[in-house]
Amino acid sequence: MTHREIRARLEGMAEPDFRDFSAALVPGCGEMLGVRLPALRGFAQELVKSNDHPGLPLPPGACFEETMLLGMVIGAAKMPLAERLEAIARFVPLINNWSVCDSFCAGIKTAKKEQAAFFQFLAPYLESGKCYEVRFGLVMLLDWFVNEAYIDRTLERLAAFRHPDYYAQMAAAWAISIAYIKFPQKTLPLLMQNSLDDFTHNKAIQKIRESRRVSETDKRALLALKRKKALP
């Protein structure tokens, strides 16, 4: 299936009302057609099963759904590890919004089986100065590396987080909250003493306190760790 045929298929699935609603939630996404995620996932599975997808590069001016669809295909298609990592590396620079980033990360299920290779692969993204490269690395950590084998190394990466962009900071806070919910005793020292920016630190605590999996006693203790804004 050519890029032109894929675009026509996506346009046929588009819902203008859904587009208007969704576009407001995803700043910086460029053109959006308004195709719902379940429909995109179904289309991606169809392309993977038929092995009938053009892959990279995307055509100039590709819309949000075309980019999202390609990310889903990269995550789902059968390919050797080296080939998949290469495809991921070529795709990451196309990420320009949180929605494509987070859906793409969630679809890379082979990271669960190839932990060592993927953890090493993420290092340059976590250290990048580019917002969505950093967010990609952080969301991959929270999706696939908050586990017994990697929690200590994941917390080290999170403690080293430095980036001024809102979407990177939100991803770091989200990752820290997931780490606390799953490994509270290991994550608490990070919350008690760190060099994170105030926004990320406080947002992580807020997200932890919003979880139903955290006790009210722990929530009260965490509230005391929030930083107060400095007076002018």
mmCIF file with all atom_site columns, C-alpha atoms in Angstrom:
data_model
loop_
_atom_site.group_PDB
_atom_site.id
_atom_site.type_symbol
_atom_site.label_atom_id
_atom_site.label_alt_id
_atom_site.label_comp_id
_atom_site.label_asym_id
_atom_site.label_entity_id
_atom_site.label_seq_id
_atom_site.pdbx_PDB_ins_code
_atom_site.Cartn_x
_atom_site.Cartn_y
_atom_site.Cartn_z
_atom_site.occupancy
_atom_site.B_iso_or_equiv
_atom_site.pdbx_formal_charge
_atom_site.auth_seq_id
_atom_site.auth_comp_id
_atom_site.auth_asym_id
_atom_site.auth_atom_id
_atom_site.pdbx_PDB_model_num
ATOM 1   C CA . MET A 1 1   ? 0.000   0.000  0.000  1.00 0.00 ? 1   MET A CA 1
ATOM 2   C CA . THR A 1 2   ? 1.461   3.353  -1.011 1.00 0.00 ? 2   THR A CA 1
ATOM 3   C CA . HIS A 1 3   ? 1.565   6.473  1.132  1.00 0.00 ? 3   HIS A CA 1
ATOM 4   C CA . ARG A 1 4   ? -1.131  7.950  -1.085 1.00 0.00 ? 4   ARG A CA 1
ATOM 5   C CA . GLU A 1 5   ? -3.394  4.943  -0.556 1.00 0.00 ? 5   GLU A CA 1
ATOM 6   C CA . ILE A 1 6   ? -2.792  5.058  3.197  1.00 0.00 ? 6   ILE A CA 1
ATOM 7   C CA . ARG A 1 7   ? -3.681  8.744  3.276  1.00 0.00 ? 7   ARG A CA 1
ATOM 8   C CA . ALA A 1 8   ? -6.922  8.091  1.384  1.00 0.00 ? 8   ALA A CA 1
ATOM 9   C CA . ARG A 1 9   ? -7.827  5.313  3.802  1.00 0.00 ? 9   ARG A CA 1
ATOM 10  C CA . LEU A 1 10  ? -7.184  7.569  6.798  1.00 0.00 ? 10  LEU A CA 1
ATOM 11  C CA . GLU A 1 11  ? -9.271  10.347 5.313  1.00 0.00 ? 11  GLU A CA 1
ATOM 12  C CA . GLY A 1 12  ? -12.118 7.864  4.936  1.00 0.00 ? 12  GLY A CA 1
ATOM 13  C CA . MET A 1 13  ? -11.943 7.056  8.673  1.00 0.00 ? 13  MET A CA 1
ATOM 14  C CA . ALA A 1 14  ? -11.724 10.686 9.781  1.00 0.00 ? 14  ALA A CA 1
ATOM 15  C CA . GLU A 1 15  ? -14.334 12.322 12.014 1.00 0.00 ? 15  GLU A CA 1
ATOM 16  C CA . PRO A 1 16  ? -14.293 16.149 11.827 1.00 0.00 ? 16  PRO A CA 1
ATOM 17  C CA . ASP A 1 17  ? -15.921 16.609 15.253 1.00 0.00 ? 17  ASP A CA 1
ATOM 18  C CA . PHE A 1 18  ? -13.385 14.295 16.857 1.00 0.00 ? 18  PHE A CA 1
ATOM 19  C CA . ARG A 1 19  ? -10.593 16.176 15.072 1.00 0.00 ? 19  ARG A CA 1
ATOM 20  C CA . ASP A 1 20  ? -11.759 19.506 16.493 1.00 0.00 ? 20  ASP A CA 1
ATOM 21  C CA . PHE A 1 21  ? -11.908 18.041 19.992 1.00 0.00 ? 21  PHE A CA 1
ATOM 22  C CA . SER A 1 22  ? -8.556  16.242 19.803 1.00 0.00 ? 22  SER A CA 1
ATOM 23  C CA . ALA A 1 23  ? -6.533  18.986 18.144 1.00 0.00 ? 23  ALA A CA 1
ATOM 24  C CA . ALA A 1 24  ? -7.036  21.238 21.161 1.00 0.00 ? 24  ALA A CA 1
ATOM 25  C CA . LEU A 1 25  ? -5.514  18.549 23.417 1.00 0.00 ? 25  LEU A CA 1
ATOM 26  C CA . VAL A 1 26  ? -2.391  17.980 21.313 1.00 0.00 ? 26  VAL A CA 1
ATOM 27  C CA . PRO A 1 27  ? -0.542  21.256 20.707 1.00 0.00 ? 27  PRO A CA 1
ATOM 28  C CA . GLY A 1 28  ? 2.038   21.195 17.941 1.00 0.00 ? 28  GLY A CA 1
ATOM 29  C CA . CYS A 1 29  ? 0.623   18.133 16.199 1.00 0.00 ? 29  CYS A CA 1
ATOM 30  C CA . GLY A 1 30  ? 0.245   19.824 12.808 1.00 0.00 ? 30  GLY A CA 1
ATOM 31  C CA . GLU A 1 31  ? -2.532  18.672 10.523 1.00 0.00 ? 31  GLU A CA 1
ATOM 32  C CA . MET A 1 32  ? -4.958  16.269 12.171 1.00 0.00 ? 32  MET A CA 1
ATOM 33  C CA . LEU A 1 33  ? -7.661  14.325 10.356 1.00 0.00 ? 33  LEU A CA 1
ATOM 34  C CA . GLY A 1 34  ? -9.593  13.053 13.370 1.00 0.00 ? 34  GLY A CA 1
ATOM 35  C CA . VAL A 1 35  ? -9.141  9.264  13.289 1.00 0.00 ? 35  VAL A CA 1
ATOM 36  C CA . ARG A 1 36  ? -9.734  7.522  16.604 1.00 0.00 ? 36  ARG A CA 1
ATOM 37  C CA . LEU A 1 37  ? -6.876  5.515  18.130 1.00 0.00 ? 37  LEU A CA 1
ATOM 38  C CA . PRO A 1 38  ? -8.660  2.123  18.034 1.00 0.00 ? 38  PRO A CA 1
ATOM 39  C CA . ALA A 1 39  ? -9.239  2.588  14.301 1.00 0.00 ? 39  ALA A CA 1
ATOM 40  C CA . LEU A 1 40  ? -5.586  3.528  13.806 1.00 0.00 ? 40  LEU A CA 1
ATOM 41  C CA . ARG A 1 41  ? -4.439  0.460  15.746 1.00 0.00 ? 41  ARG A CA 1
ATOM 42  C CA . GLY A 1 42  ? -6.682  -1.774 13.690 1.00 0.00 ? 42  GLY A CA 1
ATOM 43  C CA . PHE A 1 43  ? -5.325  -0.298 10.474 1.00 0.00 ? 43  PHE A CA 1
ATOM 44  C CA . ALA A 1 44  ? -1.740  -0.730 11.728 1.00 0.00 ? 44  ALA A CA 1
ATOM 45  C CA . GLN A 1 45  ? -2.377  -4.396 12.509 1.00 0.00 ? 45  GLN A CA 1
ATOM 46  C CA . GLU A 1 46  ? -3.845  -4.876 9.056  1.00 0.00 ? 46  GLU A CA 1
ATOM 47  C CA . LEU A 1 47  ? -0.738  -3.374 7.447  1.00 0.00 ? 47  LEU A CA 1
ATOM 48  C CA . VAL A 1 48  ? 1.577   -5.473 9.610  1.00 0.00 ? 48  VAL A CA 1
ATOM 49  C CA . LYS A 1 49  ? -0.243  -8.720 8.879  1.00 0.00 ? 49  LYS A CA 1
ATOM 50  C CA . SER A 1 50  ? -0.203  -8.077 5.147  1.00 0.00 ? 50  SER A CA 1
ATOM 51  C CA . ASN A 1 51  ? 3.371   -6.714 5.269  1.00 0.00 ? 51  ASN A CA 1
ATOM 52  C CA . ASP A 1 52  ? 2.054   -4.016 2.952  1.00 0.00 ? 52  ASP A CA 1
ATOM 53  C CA . HIS A 1 53  ? 3.339   -0.729 4.355  1.00 0.00 ? 53  HIS A CA 1
ATOM 54  C CA . PRO A 1 54  ? 5.894   1.692  2.890  1.00 0.00 ? 54  PRO A CA 1
ATOM 55  C CA . GLY A 1 55  ? 7.596   2.687  6.145  1.00 0.00 ? 55  GLY A CA 1
ATOM 56  C CA . LEU A 1 56  ? 10.007  5.604  6.307  1.00 0.00 ? 56  LEU A CA 1
ATOM 57  C CA . PRO A 1 57  ? 10.400  8.224  5.041  1.00 0.00 ? 57  PRO A CA 1
ATOM 58  C CA . LEU A 1 58  ? 6.993   9.755  5.400  1.00 0.00 ? 58  LEU A CA 1
ATOM 59  C CA . PRO A 1 59  ? 5.878   12.104 2.629  1.00 0.00 ? 59  PRO A CA 1
ATOM 60  C CA . PRO A 1 60  ? 6.443   15.851 3.167  1.00 0.00 ? 60  PRO A CA 1
ATOM 61  C CA . GLY A 1 61  ? 3.686   17.373 5.253  1.00 0.00 ? 61  GLY A CA 1
ATOM 62  C CA . ALA A 1 62  ? 2.523   14.042 6.717  1.00 0.00 ? 62  ALA A CA 1
ATOM 63  C CA . CYS A 1 63  ? -0.386  14.504 9.087  1.00 0.00 ? 63  CYS A CA 1
ATOM 64  C CA . PHE A 1 64  ? -0.676  13.467 12.724 1.00 0.00 ? 64  PHE A CA 1
ATOM 65  C CA . GLU A 1 65  ? -2.382  10.164 11.886 1.00 0.00 ? 65  GLU A CA 1
ATOM 66  C CA . GLU A 1 66  ? 0.191   9.179  9.271  1.00 0.00 ? 66  GLU A CA 1
ATOM 67  C CA . THR A 1 67  ? 2.963   9.673  11.808 1.00 0.00 ? 67  THR A CA 1
ATOM 68  C CA . MET A 1 68  ? 1.041   7.855  14.537 1.00 0.00 ? 68  MET A CA 1
ATOM 69  C CA . LEU A 1 69  ? 0.264   4.969  12.190 1.00 0.00 ? 69  LEU A CA 1
ATOM 70  C CA . LEU A 1 70  ? 3.914   4.537  11.225 1.00 0.00 ? 70  LEU A CA 1
ATOM 71  C CA . GLY A 1 71  ? 4.918   4.432  14.885 1.00 0.00 ? 71  GLY A CA 1
ATOM 72  C CA . MET A 1 72  ? 2.356   1.718  15.523 1.00 0.00 ? 72  MET A CA 1
ATOM 73  C CA . VAL A 1 73  ? 3.658   -0.297 12.590 1.00 0.00 ? 73  VAL A CA 1
ATOM 74  C CA . ILE A 1 74  ? 7.261   -0.034 13.809 1.00 0.00 ? 74  ILE A CA 1
ATOM 75  C CA . GLY A 1 75  ? 6.202   -1.296 17.216 1.00 0.00 ? 75  GLY A CA 1
ATOM 76  C CA . ALA A 1 76  ? 4.099   -4.193 15.932 1.00 0.00 ? 76  ALA A CA 1
ATOM 77  C CA . ALA A 1 77  ? 5.973   -5.456 12.868 1.00 0.00 ? 77  ALA A CA 1
ATOM 78  C CA . LYS A 1 78  ? 8.199   -8.508 13.177 1.00 0.00 ? 78  LYS A CA 1
ATOM 79  C CA . MET A 1 79  ? 11.847  -7.599 12.603 1.00 0.00 ? 79  MET A CA 1
ATOM 80  C CA . PRO A 1 80  ? 15.289  -8.301 14.072 1.00 0.00 ? 80  PRO A CA 1
ATOM 81  C CA . LEU A 1 81  ? 16.295  -6.238 17.080 1.00 0.00 ? 81  LEU A CA 1
ATOM 82  C CA . ALA A 1 82  ? 18.949  -4.240 15.211 1.00 0.00 ? 82  ALA A CA 1
ATOM 83  C CA . GLU A 1 83  ? 16.478  -3.381 12.462 1.00 0.00 ? 83  GLU A CA 1
ATOM 84  C CA . ARG A 1 84  ? 13.840  -2.307 14.976 1.00 0.00 ? 84  ARG A CA 1
ATOM 85  C CA . LEU A 1 85  ? 16.267  -0.083 16.871 1.00 0.00 ? 85  LEU A CA 1
ATOM 86  C CA . GLU A 1 86  ? 17.285  1.508  13.593 1.00 0.00 ? 86  GLU A CA 1
ATOM 87  C CA . ALA A 1 87  ? 13.637  2.109  12.681 1.00 0.00 ? 87  ALA A CA 1
ATOM 88  C CA . ILE A 1 88  ? 12.986  3.619  16.114 1.00 0.00 ? 88  ILE A CA 1
ATOM 89  C CA . ALA A 1 89  ? 16.011  5.894  15.793 1.00 0.00 ? 89  ALA A CA 1
ATOM 90  C CA . ARG A 1 90  ? 14.714  7.138  12.445 1.00 0.00 ? 90  ARG A CA 1
ATOM 91  C CA . PHE A 1 91  ? 11.216  7.677  13.825 1.00 0.00 ? 91  PHE A CA 1
ATOM 92  C CA . VAL A 1 92  ? 12.034  9.562  17.056 1.00 0.00 ? 92  VAL A CA 1
ATOM 93  C CA . PRO A 1 93  ? 12.985  12.826 15.245 1.00 0.00 ? 93  PRO A CA 1
ATOM 94  C CA . LEU A 1 94  ? 9.455   12.859 13.779 1.00 0.00 ? 94  LEU A CA 1
ATOM 95  C CA . ILE A 1 95  ? 7.870   13.086 17.240 1.00 0.00 ? 95  ILE A CA 1
ATOM 96  C CA . ASN A 1 96  ? 6.560   16.594 17.833 1.00 0.00 ? 96  ASN A CA 1
ATOM 97  C CA . ASN A 1 97  ? 3.810   16.054 20.410 1.00 0.00 ? 97  ASN A CA 1
ATOM 98  C CA . TRP A 1 98  ? 3.078   14.057 23.552 1.00 0.00 ? 98  TRP A CA 1
ATOM 99  C CA . SER A 1 99  ? 0.396   11.867 21.974 1.00 0.00 ? 99  SER A CA 1
ATOM 100 C CA . VAL A 1 100 ? 2.562   10.372 19.237 1.00 0.00 ? 100 VAL A CA 1
ATOM 101 C CA . CYS A 1 101 ? 5.402   9.970  21.742 1.00 0.00 ? 101 CYS A CA 1
ATOM 102 C CA . ASP A 1 102 ? 3.400   8.134  24.375 1.00 0.00 ? 102 ASP A CA 1
ATOM 103 C CA . SER A 1 103 ? 1.498   5.867  21.969 1.00 0.00 ? 103 SER A CA 1
ATOM 104 C CA . PHE A 1 104 ? 4.727   4.988  20.179 1.00 0.00 ? 104 PHE A CA 1
ATOM 105 C CA . CYS A 1 105 ? 6.465   4.028  23.438 1.00 0.00 ? 105 CYS A CA 1
ATOM 106 C CA . ALA A 1 106 ? 3.544   1.895  24.606 1.00 0.00 ? 106 ALA A CA 1
ATOM 107 C CA . GLY A 1 107 ? 3.639   -0.048 21.350 1.00 0.00 ? 107 GLY A CA 1
ATOM 108 C CA . ILE A 1 108 ? 7.317   -1.053 21.560 1.00 0.00 ? 108 ILE A CA 1
ATOM 109 C CA . LYS A 1 109 ? 6.535   -4.258 23.421 1.00 0.00 ? 109 LYS A CA 1
ATOM 110 C CA . THR A 1 110 ? 9.809   -5.933 22.441 1.00 0.00 ? 110 THR A CA 1
ATOM 111 C CA . ALA A 1 111 ? 11.495  -3.657 24.999 1.00 0.00 ? 111 ALA A CA 1
ATOM 112 C CA . LYS A 1 112 ? 10.130  -6.003 27.670 1.00 0.00 ? 112 LYS A CA 1
ATOM 113 C CA . LYS A 1 113 ? 12.116  -8.918 26.210 1.00 0.00 ? 113 LYS A CA 1
ATOM 114 C CA . GLU A 1 114 ? 15.231  -7.004 25.150 1.00 0.00 ? 114 GLU A CA 1
ATOM 115 C CA . GLN A 1 115 ? 15.760  -4.985 28.324 1.00 0.00 ? 115 GLN A CA 1
ATOM 116 C CA . ALA A 1 116 ? 19.544  -4.644 28.242 1.00 0.00 ? 116 ALA A CA 1
ATOM 117 C CA . ALA A 1 117 ? 19.692  -3.527 24.606 1.00 0.00 ? 117 ALA A CA 1
ATOM 118 C CA . PHE A 1 118 ? 16.867  -1.034 24.973 1.00 0.00 ? 118 PHE A CA 1
ATOM 119 C CA . PHE A 1 119 ? 18.131  0.462  28.245 1.00 0.00 ? 119 PHE A CA 1
ATOM 120 C CA . GLN A 1 120 ? 21.472  1.164  26.607 1.00 0.00 ? 120 GLN A CA 1
ATOM 121 C CA . PHE A 1 121 ? 19.709  2.485  23.495 1.00 0.00 ? 121 PHE A CA 1
ATOM 122 C CA . LEU A 1 122 ? 17.769  5.046  25.571 1.00 0.00 ? 122 LEU A CA 1
ATOM 123 C CA . ALA A 1 123 ? 20.804  6.714  27.158 1.00 0.00 ? 123 ALA A CA 1
ATOM 124 C CA . PRO A 1 124 ? 21.440  9.372  24.483 1.00 0.00 ? 124 PRO A CA 1
ATOM 125 C CA . TYR A 1 125 ? 17.765  10.310 24.361 1.00 0.00 ? 125 TYR A CA 1
ATOM 126 C CA . LEU A 1 126 ? 17.611  10.858 28.115 1.00 0.00 ? 126 LEU A CA 1
ATOM 127 C CA . GLU A 1 127 ? 20.624  13.142 27.831 1.00 0.00 ? 127 GLU A CA 1
ATOM 128 C CA . SER A 1 128 ? 19.366  15.020 24.769 1.00 0.00 ? 128 SER A CA 1
ATOM 129 C CA . GLY A 1 129 ? 18.615  18.713 24.745 1.00 0.00 ? 129 GLY A CA 1
ATOM 130 C CA . LYS A 1 130 ? 15.541  18.116 22.585 1.00 0.00 ? 130 LYS A CA 1
ATOM 131 C CA . CYS A 1 131 ? 12.238  17.952 24.429 1.00 0.00 ? 131 CYS A CA 1
ATOM 132 C CA . TYR A 1 132 ? 10.583  15.038 22.671 1.00 0.00 ? 132 TYR A CA 1
ATOM 133 C CA . GLU A 1 133 ? 13.753  12.961 22.534 1.00 0.00 ? 133 GLU A CA 1
ATOM 134 C CA . VAL A 1 134 ? 13.927  13.319 26.310 1.00 0.00 ? 134 VAL A CA 1
ATOM 135 C CA . ARG A 1 135 ? 10.227  12.571 26.689 1.00 0.00 ? 135 ARG A CA 1
ATOM 136 C CA . PHE A 1 136 ? 10.646  9.467  24.513 1.00 0.00 ? 136 PHE A CA 1
ATOM 137 C CA . GLY A 1 137 ? 13.394  8.204  26.813 1.00 0.00 ? 137 GLY A CA 1
ATOM 138 C CA . LEU A 1 138 ? 11.420  8.945  29.963 1.00 0.00 ? 138 LEU A CA 1
ATOM 139 C CA . VAL A 1 139 ? 8.182   7.364  28.776 1.00 0.00 ? 139 VAL A CA 1
ATOM 140 C CA . MET A 1 140 ? 10.099  4.274  27.676 1.00 0.00 ? 140 MET A CA 1
ATOM 141 C CA . LEU A 1 141 ? 11.523  4.075  31.202 1.00 0.00 ? 141 LEU A CA 1
ATOM 142 C CA . LEU A 1 142 ? 8.135   4.284  32.890 1.00 0.00 ? 142 LEU A CA 1
ATOM 143 C CA . ASP A 1 143 ? 6.541   1.841  30.432 1.00 0.00 ? 143 ASP A CA 1
ATOM 144 C CA . TRP A 1 144 ? 9.218   -0.853 30.428 1.00 0.00 ? 144 TRP A CA 1
ATOM 145 C CA . PHE A 1 145 ? 11.849  -0.318 33.142 1.00 0.00 ? 145 PHE A CA 1
ATOM 146 C CA . VAL A 1 146 ? 9.990   0.198  36.411 1.00 0.00 ? 146 VAL A CA 1
ATOM 147 C CA . ASN A 1 147 ? 10.609  -3.396 37.480 1.00 0.00 ? 147 ASN A CA 1
ATOM 148 C CA . GLU A 1 148 ? 12.715  -5.356 39.932 1.00 0.00 ? 148 GLU A CA 1
ATOM 149 C CA . ALA A 1 149 ? 15.650  -5.706 37.549 1.00 0.00 ? 149 ALA A CA 1
ATOM 150 C CA . TYR A 1 150 ? 15.884  -2.063 36.523 1.00 0.00 ? 150 TYR A CA 1
ATOM 151 C CA . ILE A 1 151 ? 14.276  0.099  39.203 1.00 0.00 ? 151 ILE A CA 1
ATOM 152 C CA . ASP A 1 152 ? 17.593  1.239  40.720 1.00 0.00 ? 152 ASP A CA 1
ATOM 153 C CA . ARG A 1 153 ? 19.021  2.203  37.333 1.00 0.00 ? 153 ARG A CA 1
ATOM 154 C CA . THR A 1 154 ? 15.746  3.858  36.350 1.00 0.00 ? 154 THR A CA 1
ATOM 155 C CA . LEU A 1 155 ? 15.743  5.961  39.511 1.00 0.00 ? 155 LEU A CA 1
ATOM 156 C CA . GLU A 1 156 ? 19.330  7.029  38.798 1.00 0.00 ? 156 GLU A CA 1
ATOM 157 C CA . ARG A 1 157 ? 18.230  8.243  35.379 1.00 0.00 ? 157 ARG A CA 1
ATOM 158 C CA . LEU A 1 158 ? 15.243  10.068 36.819 1.00 0.00 ? 158 LEU A CA 1
ATOM 159 C CA . ALA A 1 159 ? 17.346  11.747 39.501 1.00 0.00 ? 159 ALA A CA 1
ATOM 160 C CA . ALA A 1 160 ? 19.637  13.065 36.752 1.00 0.00 ? 160 ALA A CA 1
ATOM 161 C CA . PHE A 1 161 ? 16.752  14.636 34.795 1.00 0.00 ? 161 PHE A CA 1
ATOM 162 C CA . ARG A 1 162 ? 17.344  18.218 33.648 1.00 0.00 ? 162 ARG A CA 1
ATOM 163 C CA . HIS A 1 163 ? 15.212  19.905 31.017 1.00 0.00 ? 163 HIS A CA 1
ATOM 164 C CA . PRO A 1 164 ? 13.276  23.179 30.948 1.00 0.00 ? 164 PRO A CA 1
ATOM 165 C CA . ASP A 1 165 ? 10.425  22.088 28.667 1.00 0.00 ? 165 ASP A CA 1
ATOM 166 C CA . TYR A 1 166 ? 6.991   21.407 30.149 1.00 0.00 ? 166 TYR A CA 1
ATOM 167 C CA . TYR A 1 167 ? 6.401   18.148 28.254 1.00 0.00 ? 167 TYR A CA 1
ATOM 168 C CA . ALA A 1 168 ? 9.752   16.733 29.319 1.00 0.00 ? 168 ALA A CA 1
ATOM 169 C CA . GLN A 1 169 ? 9.161   17.772 32.931 1.00 0.00 ? 169 GLN A CA 1
ATOM 170 C CA . MET A 1 170 ? 5.699   16.237 32.950 1.00 0.00 ? 170 MET A CA 1
ATOM 171 C CA . ALA A 1 171 ? 7.100   12.953 31.658 1.00 0.00 ? 171 ALA A CA 1
ATOM 172 C CA . ALA A 1 172 ? 9.758   12.944 34.390 1.00 0.00 ? 172 ALA A CA 1
ATOM 173 C CA . ALA A 1 173 ? 7.132   13.618 37.059 1.00 0.00 ? 173 ALA A CA 1
ATOM 174 C CA . TRP A 1 174 ? 4.922   10.877 35.632 1.00 0.00 ? 174 TRP A CA 1
ATOM 175 C CA . ALA A 1 175 ? 7.814   8.398  35.632 1.00 0.00 ? 175 ALA A CA 1
ATOM 176 C CA . ILE A 1 176 ? 8.746   9.228  39.220 1.00 0.00 ? 176 ILE A CA 1
ATOM 177 C CA . SER A 1 177 ? 5.135   8.772  40.302 1.00 0.00 ? 177 SER A CA 1
ATOM 178 C CA . ILE A 1 178 ? 4.939   5.339  38.665 1.00 0.00 ? 178 ILE A CA 1
ATOM 179 C CA . ALA A 1 179 ? 8.233   4.378  40.302 1.00 0.00 ? 179 ALA A CA 1
ATOM 180 C CA . TYR A 1 180 ? 6.885   5.402  43.711 1.00 0.00 ? 180 TYR A CA 1
ATOM 181 C CA . ILE A 1 181 ? 3.580   3.591  43.265 1.00 0.00 ? 181 ILE A CA 1
ATOM 182 C CA . LYS A 1 182 ? 5.372   0.351  42.380 1.00 0.00 ? 182 LYS A CA 1
ATOM 183 C CA . PHE A 1 183 ? 8.492   0.744  44.551 1.00 0.00 ? 183 PHE A CA 1
ATOM 184 C CA . PRO A 1 184 ? 7.716   3.271  47.308 1.00 0.00 ? 184 PRO A CA 1
ATOM 185 C CA . GLN A 1 185 ? 10.634  2.446  49.600 1.00 0.00 ? 185 GLN A CA 1
ATOM 186 C CA . LYS A 1 186 ? 13.161  2.717  46.782 1.00 0.00 ? 186 LYS A CA 1
ATOM 187 C CA . THR A 1 187 ? 11.674  5.916  45.359 1.00 0.00 ? 187 THR A CA 1
ATOM 188 C CA . LEU A 1 188 ? 11.088  7.826  48.605 1.00 0.00 ? 188 LEU A CA 1
ATOM 189 C CA . PRO A 1 189 ? 14.775  8.805  49.036 1.00 0.00 ? 189 PRO A CA 1
ATOM 190 C CA . LEU A 1 190 ? 14.656  10.468 45.612 1.00 0.00 ? 190 LEU A CA 1
ATOM 191 C CA . LEU A 1 191 ? 11.679  12.551 46.710 1.00 0.00 ? 191 LEU A CA 1
ATOM 192 C CA . MET A 1 192 ? 13.287  13.438 50.026 1.00 0.00 ? 192 MET A CA 1
ATOM 193 C CA . GLN A 1 193 ? 16.508  14.721 48.475 1.00 0.00 ? 193 GLN A CA 1
ATOM 194 C CA . ASN A 1 194 ? 17.074  15.585 44.819 1.00 0.00 ? 194 ASN A CA 1
ATOM 195 C CA . SER A 1 195 ? 18.245  18.365 42.529 1.00 0.00 ? 195 SER A CA 1
ATOM 196 C CA . LEU A 1 196 ? 15.196  18.287 40.282 1.00 0.00 ? 196 LEU A CA 1
ATOM 197 C CA . ASP A 1 197 ? 13.559  21.566 39.330 1.00 0.00 ? 197 ASP A CA 1
ATOM 198 C CA . ASP A 1 198 ? 10.712  22.589 41.620 1.00 0.00 ? 198 ASP A CA 1
ATOM 199 C CA . PHE A 1 199 ? 7.985   22.020 39.029 1.00 0.00 ? 199 PHE A CA 1
ATOM 200 C CA . THR A 1 200 ? 9.030   18.417 38.307 1.00 0.00 ? 200 THR A CA 1
ATOM 201 C CA . HIS A 1 201 ? 9.501   17.631 42.008 1.00 0.00 ? 201 HIS A CA 1
ATOM 202 C CA . ASN A 1 202 ? 6.126   19.039 43.026 1.00 0.00 ? 202 ASN A CA 1
ATOM 203 C CA . LYS A 1 203 ? 4.285   17.589 40.054 1.00 0.00 ? 203 LYS A CA 1
ATOM 204 C CA . ALA A 1 204 ? 5.658   14.111 40.827 1.00 0.00 ? 204 ALA A CA 1
ATOM 205 C CA . ILE A 1 205 ? 4.314   14.374 44.373 1.00 0.00 ? 205 ILE A CA 1
ATOM 206 C CA . GLN A 1 206 ? 0.981   15.633 43.098 1.00 0.00 ? 206 GLN A CA 1
ATOM 207 C CA . LYS A 1 207 ? 0.626   12.703 40.702 1.00 0.00 ? 207 LYS A CA 1
ATOM 208 C CA . ILE A 1 208 ? 1.546   10.211 43.432 1.00 0.00 ? 208 ILE A CA 1
ATOM 209 C CA . ARG A 1 209 ? -1.039  11.726 45.776 1.00 0.00 ? 209 ARG A CA 1
ATOM 210 C CA . GLU A 1 210 ? -3.698  11.417 43.062 1.00 0.00 ? 210 GLU A CA 1
ATOM 211 C CA . SER A 1 211 ? -3.199  7.646  42.909 1.00 0.00 ? 211 SER A CA 1
ATOM 212 C CA . ARG A 1 212 ? -5.688  5.353  44.625 1.00 0.00 ? 212 ARG A CA 1
ATOM 213 C CA . ARG A 1 213 ? -2.848  2.891  45.187 1.00 0.00 ? 213 ARG A CA 1
ATOM 214 C CA . VAL A 1 214 ? -1.137  5.157  47.737 1.00 0.00 ? 214 VAL A CA 1
ATOM 215 C CA . SER A 1 215 ? -2.341  5.221  51.348 1.00 0.00 ? 215 SER A CA 1
ATOM 216 C CA . GLU A 1 216 ? -3.717  8.377  52.941 1.00 0.00 ? 216 GLU A CA 1
ATOM 217 C CA . THR A 1 217 ? -0.914  8.225  55.497 1.00 0.00 ? 217 THR A CA 1
ATOM 218 C CA . ASP A 1 218 ? 1.713   8.236  52.775 1.00 0.00 ? 218 ASP A CA 1
ATOM 219 C CA . LYS A 1 219 ? -0.091  11.010 50.920 1.00 0.00 ? 219 LYS A CA 1
ATOM 220 C CA . ARG A 1 220 ? 0.054   13.242 53.993 1.00 0.00 ? 220 ARG A CA 1
ATOM 221 C CA . ALA A 1 221 ? 3.752   12.513 54.455 1.00 0.00 ? 221 ALA A CA 1
ATOM 222 C CA . LEU A 1 222 ? 4.461   13.291 50.811 1.00 0.00 ? 222 LEU A CA 1
ATOM 223 C CA . LEU A 1 223 ? 2.609   16.580 51.016 1.00 0.00 ? 223 LEU A CA 1
ATOM 224 C CA . ALA A 1 224 ? 5.187   17.747 53.531 1.00 0.00 ? 224 ALA A CA 1
ATOM 225 C CA . LEU A 1 225 ? 7.903   17.200 50.914 1.00 0.00 ? 225 LEU A CA 1
ATOM 226 C CA . LYS A 1 226 ? 6.423   19.657 48.425 1.00 0.00 ? 226 LYS A CA 1
ATOM 227 C CA . ARG A 1 227 ? 8.523   22.763 47.853 1.00 0.00 ? 227 ARG A CA 1
ATOM 228 C CA . LYS A 1 228 ? 7.005   26.145 48.455 1.00 0.00 ? 228 LYS A CA 1
ATOM 229 C CA . LYS A 1 229 ? 7.519   28.816 45.816 1.00 0.00 ? 229 LYS A CA 1
ATOM 230 C CA . ALA A 1 230 ? 10.171  31.303 46.765 1.00 0.00 ? 230 ALA A CA 1
ATOM 231 C CA . LEU A 1 231 ? 8.854   34.730 47.687 1.00 0.00 ? 231 LEU A CA 1
ATOM 232 C CA . PRO A 1 232 ? 9.860   37.621 45.355 1.00 0.00 ? 232 PRO A CA 1
#
